[in-house]
């Protein structure tokens, strides 16, 4: 029987589990065992995880893998990736190796500006509002000093605040549209704190502004929040080589491969159905590193997909061309990342991942993450335009199917060997397990 409950968050962890198990599960003992087997025996570490969110009942594991051999601007990196999809780390490693022998990845941070907005309603004279904004702009910045002074010492802070008229879209709707440089912090808390201070100053100073009528003084703040759309926090990643250097497969010439690869990218540029899957492949690489380094993958996802639609049609994030016999494959992508603050100093595996990356600055991390995305896209397109995706996918997925059927070590060894030379579809794997077990039991 399902039920509602009040005061759930105030219950102890074990009482929360009791309620869940009694309300939703038939086998209380088994359910509790499943939850408890993921608790960490190190109580301090468990408490740390319990306190990341409210109502924690257990830990949810994802594998943390590494993809070595990423040559980025002449320096080698081993990239940590937290992801459940079986083929992603293998694909990243393959692409890294492929490009390692062809000059590696070249990257560049184009810009690092982040945006936040105070959305408000004002029904009065526009010119008077403009005058008030000019009058108050410096005070908005000054009143936020207690929040910005440390960031300013390090070279960041508020870059600008604009008054934006959005009355074409909604009657009486305006914004304070502010831009920020948050250096190595993702900056969400910093930006939101600044915005809430702007809103306070704006509202109280409006009440005291002589130029406003009594009605105009009554500005309504709707909300103050950063934007996860960051088209000016942009990084570029690129690979290039002579077309002939692409050669590695006897079934297709280097020229044919380059042409087919570029066609696949062009299709993703013009066809949204394909673009979404194409970009999903890019996000396989991006999210995995974003997650491993304790960054907010939902923010990154939202910003990236908005950027992919910036010209009015959802399109490919990556592009490819051949010019003067040189194949170039590149991507520009918005990434608001942090290497200080948030989970970065808290989660032991995030700290480890950042250390593995030699404690990068946010700018360096942007470049590494973009490379992981481009590499993933390259690997997917390479498979799609040559062997097809299932060959590699099913090879990696084989272990999942074997685990699903609780194959023992000997069975796994036999079947991995068997599927080196046989096509691994789901039904073929199931059939092979059944045949093997029949043979053993004969
Ligand atoms: C699967 O997770 C990702 C791909 O579908 C990406 C693509 O089609 O480009 C293989």
Short mmCIF file of C-alpha atoms and ligand atoms in Angstrom, two decimals:
data_model
loop_
_atom_site.label_atom_id
_atom_site.label_comp_id
_atom_site.label_asym_id
_atom_site.label_seq_id
_atom_site.Cartn_x
_atom_site.Cartn_y
_atom_site.Cartn_z
CA UNK A 1 0.00 0.00 0.00
CA UNK A 2 1.36 3.46 -0.89
CA UNK A 3 0.96 6.27 1.64
CA UNK A 4 1.99 9.82 2.39
CA UNK A 5 3.91 10.86 5.48
CA UNK A 6 4.59 14.12 7.28
CA UNK A 7 7.83 14.92 9.11
CA UNK A 8 9.75 12.31 7.09
CA UNK A 9 12.94 14.38 6.93
CA UNK A 10 13.04 14.54 10.73
CA UNK A 11 13.09 10.74 11.13
CA UNK A 12 16.41 8.96 11.72
CA UNK A 13 17.94 7.18 8.73
CA UNK A 14 16.90 3.79 10.05
CA UNK A 15 13.32 4.96 10.71
CA UNK A 16 13.15 6.37 7.19
CA UNK A 17 14.23 3.01 5.82
CA UNK A 18 11.70 1.20 8.02
CA UNK A 19 8.91 3.37 6.65
CA UNK A 20 9.96 2.90 3.01
CA UNK A 21 10.41 -0.81 3.35
CA UNK A 22 7.14 -1.34 5.17
CA UNK A 23 5.21 0.89 2.78
CA UNK A 24 6.59 -0.20 -0.58
CA UNK A 25 8.28 -3.59 -0.37
CA UNK A 26 7.15 -7.16 0.25
CA UNK A 27 10.47 -8.46 1.44
CA UNK A 28 11.61 -6.07 4.17
CA UNK A 29 14.74 -7.98 5.11
CA UNK A 30 16.04 -8.37 1.58
CA UNK A 31 15.32 -4.72 0.74
CA UNK A 32 17.16 -3.51 3.85
CA UNK A 33 20.12 -5.72 2.98
CA UNK A 34 20.32 -4.25 -0.52
CA UNK A 35 20.32 -0.73 0.88
CA UNK A 36 22.82 -1.54 3.61
CA UNK A 37 25.30 -3.34 1.39
CA UNK A 38 26.11 0.02 -0.19
CA UNK A 39 26.76 1.76 3.12
CA UNK A 40 30.38 2.55 3.71
CA UNK A 41 31.95 0.84 6.71
CA UNK A 42 33.93 4.02 7.32
CA UNK A 43 31.30 5.86 9.35
CA UNK A 44 32.78 9.29 8.81
CA UNK A 45 32.80 8.80 5.05
CA UNK A 46 29.23 7.52 5.18
CA UNK A 47 28.15 10.52 7.20
CA UNK A 48 29.74 12.82 4.62
CA UNK A 49 27.65 11.20 1.90
CA UNK A 50 24.53 11.17 4.07
CA UNK A 51 24.86 14.91 4.49
CA UNK A 52 25.28 15.80 0.80
CA UNK A 53 21.49 15.68 0.42
CA UNK A 54 18.38 15.25 2.53
CA UNK A 55 16.81 11.86 3.25
CA UNK A 56 19.83 9.77 2.20
CA UNK A 57 19.11 6.08 2.62
CA UNK A 58 22.15 4.60 0.89
CA UNK A 59 24.83 5.36 -1.72
CA UNK A 60 24.26 4.95 -5.43
CA UNK A 61 27.44 3.69 -7.05
CA UNK A 62 28.62 4.52 -10.55
CA UNK A 63 31.88 3.13 -11.90
CA UNK A 64 34.76 5.60 -11.99
CA UNK A 65 36.97 4.68 -14.95
CA UNK A 66 39.98 6.33 -16.53
CA UNK A 67 40.89 6.99 -20.16
CA UNK A 68 44.65 7.42 -20.60
CA UNK A 69 46.76 8.78 -23.48
CA UNK A 70 44.94 12.06 -24.06
CA UNK A 71 47.49 14.35 -25.67
CA UNK A 72 46.14 17.89 -25.21
CA UNK A 73 48.22 20.86 -26.38
CA UNK A 74 51.32 18.66 -26.19
CA UNK A 75 50.70 17.38 -22.64
CA UNK A 76 49.45 13.92 -21.68
CA UNK A 77 46.38 13.47 -19.49
CA UNK A 78 44.58 10.51 -17.99
CA UNK A 79 40.93 11.49 -17.79
CA UNK A 80 38.61 10.25 -15.01
CA UNK A 81 35.09 9.33 -16.12
CA UNK A 82 32.10 8.43 -13.93
CA UNK A 83 29.55 6.69 -16.11
CA UNK A 84 27.45 3.53 -16.31
CA UNK A 85 27.35 3.11 -20.12
CA UNK A 86 29.63 0.20 -20.96
CA UNK A 87 31.28 1.47 -24.16
CA UNK A 88 32.07 5.08 -23.22
CA UNK A 89 35.45 4.76 -21.50
CA UNK A 90 36.67 2.25 -24.08
CA UNK A 91 35.63 4.60 -26.90
CA UNK A 92 37.36 7.55 -25.23
CA UNK A 93 40.56 5.55 -24.79
CA UNK A 94 40.48 4.43 -28.43
CA UNK A 95 39.97 7.96 -29.71
CA UNK A 96 42.74 9.25 -27.43
CA UNK A 97 45.15 6.67 -28.83
CA UNK A 98 44.10 7.36 -32.40
CA UNK A 99 44.81 11.09 -32.05
CA UNK A 100 47.89 10.63 -29.88
CA UNK A 101 49.65 9.37 -33.01
CA UNK A 102 48.31 12.23 -35.13
CA UNK A 103 49.29 15.32 -33.15
CA UNK A 104 46.75 15.11 -30.34
CA UNK A 105 44.02 17.57 -29.41
CA UNK A 106 44.36 21.35 -29.60
CA UNK A 107 42.19 23.44 -27.32
CA UNK A 108 41.53 27.08 -26.49
CA UNK A 109 39.31 28.86 -24.00
CA UNK A 110 37.46 31.54 -25.96
CA UNK A 111 35.68 33.29 -23.07
CA UNK A 112 34.69 32.73 -19.44
CA UNK A 113 31.82 35.15 -18.79
CA UNK A 114 28.83 33.96 -16.78
CA UNK A 115 25.39 35.54 -16.56
CA UNK A 116 22.81 36.19 -13.87
CA UNK A 117 19.54 38.09 -13.97
CA UNK A 118 17.16 39.90 -11.67
CA UNK A 119 13.74 39.63 -13.29
CA UNK A 120 11.34 42.38 -12.30
CA UNK A 121 8.06 44.08 -13.22
CA UNK A 122 7.66 47.83 -13.60
CA UNK A 123 4.63 49.48 -15.14
CA UNK A 124 5.83 53.12 -15.33
CA UNK A 125 7.69 55.43 -17.68
CA UNK A 126 10.65 53.73 -19.42
CA UNK A 127 12.85 56.82 -19.50
CA UNK A 128 12.45 57.32 -15.75
CA UNK A 129 13.45 53.70 -15.19
CA UNK A 130 16.56 54.26 -17.34
CA UNK A 131 17.45 57.33 -15.28
CA UNK A 132 16.95 55.42 -12.06
CA UNK A 133 19.17 52.58 -13.33
CA UNK A 134 21.98 55.00 -14.27
CA UNK A 135 21.63 56.65 -10.87
CA UNK A 136 21.72 53.34 -8.98
CA UNK A 137 24.16 51.20 -11.04
CA UNK A 138 27.30 51.99 -9.04
CA UNK A 139 25.44 51.47 -5.76
CA UNK A 140 24.33 48.03 -6.96
CA UNK A 141 28.00 47.15 -7.39
CA UNK A 142 29.09 48.85 -4.13
CA UNK A 143 26.42 47.19 -2.00
CA UNK A 144 27.60 43.80 -3.27
CA UNK A 145 31.23 44.48 -2.19
CA UNK A 146 31.08 42.30 0.93
CA UNK A 147 30.24 39.41 -1.42
CA UNK A 148 32.62 40.35 -4.24
CA UNK A 149 35.73 41.59 -2.43
CA UNK A 150 37.51 38.23 -2.17
CA UNK A 151 36.67 37.33 -5.77
CA UNK A 152 37.94 40.78 -6.84
CA UNK A 153 41.23 40.25 -5.00
CA UNK A 154 41.77 37.21 -7.20
CA UNK A 155 40.87 39.10 -10.37
CA UNK A 156 37.20 38.21 -10.80
CA UNK A 157 33.89 39.79 -9.81
CA UNK A 158 31.04 41.67 -11.44
CA UNK A 159 31.86 42.63 -15.04
CA UNK A 160 28.79 44.68 -15.86
CA UNK A 161 25.10 45.18 -15.15
CA UNK A 162 22.66 46.18 -17.90
CA UNK A 163 19.04 47.16 -17.72
CA UNK A 164 17.14 45.12 -20.33
CA UNK A 165 13.68 45.99 -21.59
CA UNK A 166 11.70 42.80 -22.17
CA UNK A 167 8.30 44.47 -22.47
CA UNK A 168 7.95 43.21 -26.05
CA UNK A 169 7.67 39.71 -24.57
CA UNK A 170 5.71 40.41 -21.36
CA UNK A 171 4.01 43.69 -20.39
CA UNK A 172 6.07 45.47 -17.71
CA UNK A 173 8.91 42.90 -17.72
CA UNK A 174 12.51 44.12 -17.32
CA UNK A 175 15.81 42.59 -16.21
CA UNK A 176 19.03 43.51 -14.53
CA UNK A 177 21.26 41.42 -16.77
CA UNK A 178 24.61 41.01 -15.04
CA UNK A 179 27.84 39.43 -16.23
CA UNK A 180 30.47 37.89 -13.95
CA UNK A 181 33.96 36.43 -13.97
CA UNK A 182 34.13 33.70 -11.33
CA UNK A 183 37.65 32.35 -12.07
CA UNK A 184 38.07 28.79 -10.74
CA UNK A 185 34.64 28.64 -9.11
CA UNK A 186 31.58 27.51 -11.04
CA UNK A 187 30.16 30.55 -9.28
CA UNK A 188 26.50 29.66 -8.76
CA UNK A 189 26.44 30.71 -5.09
CA UNK A 190 28.55 33.79 -5.73
CA UNK A 191 26.34 34.95 -8.62
CA UNK A 192 23.07 34.21 -6.83
CA UNK A 193 24.24 36.07 -3.71
CA UNK A 194 25.22 39.11 -5.82
CA UNK A 195 21.88 39.03 -7.63
CA UNK A 196 19.87 38.87 -4.42
CA UNK A 197 21.83 41.86 -3.14
CA UNK A 198 21.19 43.75 -6.42
CA UNK A 199 17.47 43.03 -6.02
CA UNK A 200 17.46 44.33 -2.44
CA UNK A 201 19.30 47.55 -3.34
CA UNK A 202 17.17 48.05 -6.44
CA UNK A 203 13.89 47.67 -4.58
CA UNK A 204 14.79 49.81 -1.56
CA UNK A 205 16.43 52.57 -3.61
CA UNK A 206 13.41 52.71 -5.94
CA UNK A 207 11.27 53.58 -2.93
CA UNK A 208 13.58 56.53 -2.20
CA UNK A 209 13.97 57.74 -5.84
CA UNK A 210 12.39 61.16 -6.31
CA UNK A 211 12.01 60.74 -10.08
CA UNK A 212 9.44 57.93 -9.64
CA UNK A 213 5.74 58.50 -9.01
CA UNK A 214 4.30 56.64 -6.00
CA UNK A 215 3.08 53.91 -8.35
CA UNK A 216 6.42 53.63 -10.19
CA UNK A 217 8.26 53.16 -6.89
CA UNK A 218 6.51 49.85 -6.45
CA UNK A 219 8.93 47.68 -8.45
CA UNK A 220 8.14 43.99 -8.15
CA UNK A 221 11.10 41.66 -8.01
CA UNK A 222 10.03 38.33 -9.50
CA UNK A 223 13.26 36.38 -9.01
CA UNK A 224 17.05 36.61 -8.96
CA UNK A 225 18.99 33.69 -10.42
CA UNK A 226 22.05 32.84 -12.47
CA UNK A 227 21.58 31.60 -16.02
CA UNK A 228 22.90 28.20 -17.05
CA UNK A 229 22.95 29.48 -20.62
CA UNK A 230 26.60 30.49 -20.95
CA UNK A 231 27.33 31.16 -24.65
CA UNK A 232 30.18 33.44 -23.54
CA UNK A 233 31.84 30.80 -21.38
CA UNK A 234 33.13 28.95 -24.39
CA UNK A 235 35.90 26.48 -25.17
CA UNK A 236 37.14 25.07 -28.47
CA UNK A 237 38.61 21.61 -29.02
CA UNK A 238 40.04 20.43 -32.32
CA UNK A 239 41.89 17.59 -34.00
CA UNK A 240 43.43 17.66 -37.43
CA UNK A 241 45.74 15.62 -39.62
CA UNK A 242 46.53 14.96 -43.26
CA UNK A 243 43.67 12.97 -44.82
CA UNK A 244 46.08 10.14 -45.69
CA UNK A 245 47.02 9.84 -41.99
CA UNK A 246 43.44 8.79 -41.21
CA UNK A 247 44.16 5.46 -42.83
CA UNK A 248 43.92 2.46 -40.50
CA UNK A 249 41.19 0.22 -41.85
CA UNK A 250 41.65 -1.98 -44.91
CA UNK A 251 37.94 -1.95 -45.73
CA UNK A 252 37.84 1.79 -46.41
CA UNK A 253 40.41 4.26 -47.78
CA UNK A 254 41.40 7.35 -45.81
CA UNK A 255 39.67 9.58 -48.38
CA UNK A 256 36.45 7.55 -48.22
CA UNK A 257 36.52 7.60 -44.45
CA UNK A 258 37.04 11.39 -44.31
CA UNK A 259 34.22 11.96 -46.81
CA UNK A 260 31.79 9.66 -45.00
CA UNK A 261 32.70 11.13 -41.62
CA UNK A 262 32.09 14.67 -42.88
CA UNK A 263 28.76 13.59 -44.39
CA UNK A 264 27.74 12.20 -41.01
CA UNK A 265 28.59 15.52 -39.34
CA UNK A 266 26.72 17.48 -42.02
CA UNK A 267 23.64 15.31 -41.47
CA UNK A 268 23.78 16.17 -37.76
CA UNK A 269 24.12 19.86 -38.69
CA UNK A 270 20.86 19.88 -40.67
CA UNK A 271 18.72 17.12 -39.14
CA UNK A 272 17.57 17.61 -35.52
CA UNK A 273 16.63 13.92 -35.03
CA UNK A 274 20.20 12.97 -35.80
CA UNK A 275 21.70 16.04 -34.07
CA UNK A 276 20.20 15.05 -30.72
CA UNK A 277 21.80 11.59 -30.83
CA UNK A 278 25.04 12.99 -32.22
CA UNK A 279 25.22 15.50 -29.36
CA UNK A 280 24.18 12.83 -26.87
CA UNK A 281 27.34 11.00 -27.89
CA UNK A 282 29.35 14.15 -27.16
CA UNK A 283 27.64 14.44 -23.77
CA UNK A 284 28.61 10.83 -22.98
CA UNK A 285 32.17 12.10 -22.71
CA UNK A 286 31.39 15.49 -21.23
CA UNK A 287 29.00 14.37 -18.47
CA UNK A 288 31.31 11.57 -17.37
CA UNK A 289 34.19 13.99 -16.68
CA UNK A 290 31.88 16.68 -15.31
CA UNK A 291 30.50 14.14 -12.84
CA UNK A 292 33.91 12.72 -11.90
CA UNK A 293 35.16 16.23 -11.14
CA UNK A 294 32.14 17.12 -8.98
CA UNK A 295 30.59 19.60 -11.37
CA UNK A 296 26.91 20.16 -12.09
CA UNK A 297 26.12 18.04 -15.14
CA UNK A 298 22.49 19.23 -15.27
CA UNK A 299 23.67 22.82 -15.65
CA UNK A 300 26.14 21.77 -18.33
CA UNK A 301 23.51 19.72 -20.19
CA UNK A 302 20.95 22.54 -20.14
CA UNK A 303 23.49 25.13 -21.34
CA UNK A 304 24.97 22.94 -24.04
CA UNK A 305 21.62 22.01 -25.61
CA UNK A 306 20.44 25.63 -25.56
CA UNK A 307 23.68 26.52 -27.34
CA UNK A 308 23.06 23.77 -29.90
CA UNK A 309 19.75 25.55 -30.75
CA UNK A 310 21.12 29.09 -30.78
CA UNK A 311 20.44 29.59 -34.50
CA UNK A 312 16.79 28.59 -34.20
CA UNK A 313 17.24 24.91 -35.09
CA UNK A 314 18.79 22.23 -32.90
CA UNK A 315 22.06 21.31 -34.60
CA UNK A 316 25.36 19.49 -34.26
CA UNK A 317 27.84 20.88 -31.75
CA UNK A 318 30.76 19.53 -33.76
CA UNK A 319 31.90 20.27 -37.30
CA UNK A 320 34.30 18.71 -39.78
CA UNK A 321 35.98 19.66 -43.04
CA UNK A 322 38.77 18.76 -45.44
CA UNK A 323 40.79 21.67 -46.79
CA UNK A 324 44.09 21.39 -48.64
CA UNK A 325 44.16 17.66 -47.85
CA UNK A 326 43.89 18.34 -44.13
CA UNK A 327 41.02 16.78 -42.17
CA UNK A 328 39.82 18.97 -39.28
CA UNK A 329 37.20 18.04 -36.71
CA UNK A 330 36.25 20.57 -34.04
CA UNK A 331 33.71 21.77 -31.56
CA UNK A 332 32.99 24.94 -29.62
CA UNK A 333 30.98 24.33 -26.51
CA UNK A 334 29.82 26.39 -23.51
CA UNK A 335 31.05 24.94 -20.21
CA UNK A 336 30.69 26.66 -16.84
CA UNK A 337 32.89 24.54 -14.58
CA UNK A 338 34.60 24.91 -11.25
CA UNK A 339 37.69 23.38 -9.68
CA UNK A 340 37.18 25.02 -6.29
CA UNK A 341 34.07 25.17 -4.11
CA UNK A 342 31.04 22.90 -4.27
CA UNK A 343 31.85 19.19 -4.09
CA UNK A 344 35.44 19.71 -5.25
CA UNK A 345 36.91 19.92 -1.76
CA UNK A 346 34.44 17.54 -0.15
CA UNK A 347 33.99 14.34 -2.11
CA UNK A 348 37.11 12.18 -1.79
CA UNK A 349 36.73 10.78 -5.31
CA UNK A 350 36.26 14.25 -6.78
CA UNK A 351 39.45 15.37 -5.05
CA UNK A 352 41.20 12.28 -6.41
CA UNK A 353 39.91 12.92 -9.93
CA UNK A 354 41.12 16.52 -9.83
CA UNK A 355 44.50 15.39 -8.53
CA UNK A 356 44.69 12.84 -11.37
CA UNK A 357 44.18 15.79 -13.72
CA UNK A 358 47.05 17.62 -11.91
CA UNK A 359 44.65 20.00 -10.11
CA UNK A 360 43.56 21.98 -13.17
CA UNK A 361 42.25 25.54 -13.15
CA UNK A 362 38.65 25.90 -14.30
CA UNK A 363 39.96 26.98 -17.71
CA UNK A 364 42.14 23.88 -17.98
CA UNK A 365 39.23 21.68 -16.93
CA UNK A 366 37.01 23.28 -19.60
CA UNK A 367 39.58 22.20 -22.20
CA UNK A 368 39.90 18.65 -20.86
CA UNK A 369 36.12 18.20 -20.71
CA UNK A 370 35.67 19.54 -24.25
CA UNK A 371 38.30 17.09 -25.47
CA UNK A 372 36.48 14.19 -23.78
CA UNK A 373 33.34 15.25 -25.67
CA UNK A 374 35.07 15.59 -29.03
CA UNK A 375 36.89 12.27 -28.57
CA UNK A 376 33.63 10.52 -27.78
CA UNK A 377 31.97 12.03 -30.84
CA UNK A 378 34.91 10.98 -33.02
CA UNK A 379 34.78 7.41 -31.71
CA UNK A 380 31.02 7.16 -32.27
CA UNK A 381 31.17 8.57 -35.81
CA UNK A 382 34.13 6.38 -36.66
CA UNK A 383 32.18 3.27 -35.67
CA UNK A 384 28.92 4.46 -37.21
CA UNK A 385 30.50 5.19 -40.59
CA UNK A 386 32.59 2.01 -40.74
CA UNK A 387 31.70 -1.12 -38.75
CA UNK A 388 28.39 0.13 -37.31
CA UNK A 389 27.95 0.88 -33.63
CA UNK A 390 26.70 -2.49 -32.40
CA UNK A 391 29.94 -4.39 -32.87
CA UNK A 392 31.77 -2.31 -30.25
CA UNK A 393 28.72 -1.71 -28.08
CA UNK A 394 27.78 -5.35 -27.77
CA UNK A 395 31.37 -6.35 -27.07
CA UNK A 396 31.32 -4.00 -24.09
CA UNK A 397 27.75 -4.89 -23.16
CA UNK A 398 28.59 -8.59 -23.13
CA UNK A 399 29.78 -8.40 -19.51
CA UNK A 400 26.47 -6.80 -18.45
CA UNK A 401 24.49 -9.65 -20.00
CA UNK A 402 26.81 -12.23 -18.45
CA UNK A 403 26.36 -10.59 -15.05
CA UNK A 404 22.61 -10.46 -15.54
CA UNK A 405 22.71 -14.26 -15.98
CA UNK A 406 25.05 -14.59 -12.99
CA UNK A 407 27.75 -16.20 -15.11
CA UNK A 408 30.67 -17.51 -13.02
CA UNK A 409 34.31 -16.68 -13.84
CA UNK A 410 34.85 -19.81 -15.95
CA UNK A 411 31.69 -19.16 -17.97
CA UNK A 412 32.73 -15.54 -18.49
CA UNK A 413 36.17 -16.55 -19.78
CA UNK A 414 34.71 -19.09 -22.21
CA UNK A 415 32.06 -16.74 -23.54
CA UNK A 416 34.34 -13.70 -23.89
CA UNK A 417 36.65 -15.90 -25.96
CA UNK A 418 33.71 -17.20 -28.01
CA UNK A 419 32.41 -13.70 -28.80
CA UNK A 420 35.81 -12.53 -30.04
CA UNK A 421 34.93 -14.29 -33.27
CA UNK A 422 31.11 -14.37 -33.12
CA UNK A 423 28.60 -11.54 -33.36
CA UNK A 424 27.38 -10.63 -29.87
CA UNK A 425 23.68 -9.84 -30.04
CA UNK A 426 21.61 -10.11 -26.84
CA UNK A 427 19.89 -13.29 -27.99
CA UNK A 428 23.17 -14.84 -29.21
CA UNK A 429 24.73 -14.26 -25.77
CA UNK A 430 21.73 -15.72 -23.96
CA UNK A 431 21.76 -18.73 -26.26
CA UNK A 432 25.50 -19.22 -25.75
CA UNK A 433 25.11 -19.16 -21.94
CA UNK A 434 22.29 -21.68 -22.11
CA UNK A 435 24.23 -23.97 -24.44
CA UNK A 436 27.32 -23.77 -22.26
CA UNK A 437 25.33 -24.65 -19.15
CA UNK A 438 23.62 -27.53 -20.94
CA UNK A 439 26.99 -28.89 -22.05
CA UNK A 440 28.40 -28.63 -18.53
CA UNK A 441 25.38 -30.37 -17.04
CA UNK A 442 25.40 -33.18 -19.65
C1 LIG B 1 25.31 6.10 -27.59
O1 LIG B 1 25.36 6.33 -26.21
C2 LIG B 1 25.84 7.30 -28.34
C3 LIG B 1 25.73 7.22 -29.86
O2 LIG B 1 24.39 6.93 -30.25
C4 LIG B 1 26.18 8.56 -30.41
C5 LIG B 1 25.96 8.73 -31.89
O3 LIG B 1 25.04 8.10 -32.46
O4 LIG B 1 26.70 9.55 -32.47
C6 LIG B 1 26.58 6.09 -30.41
#
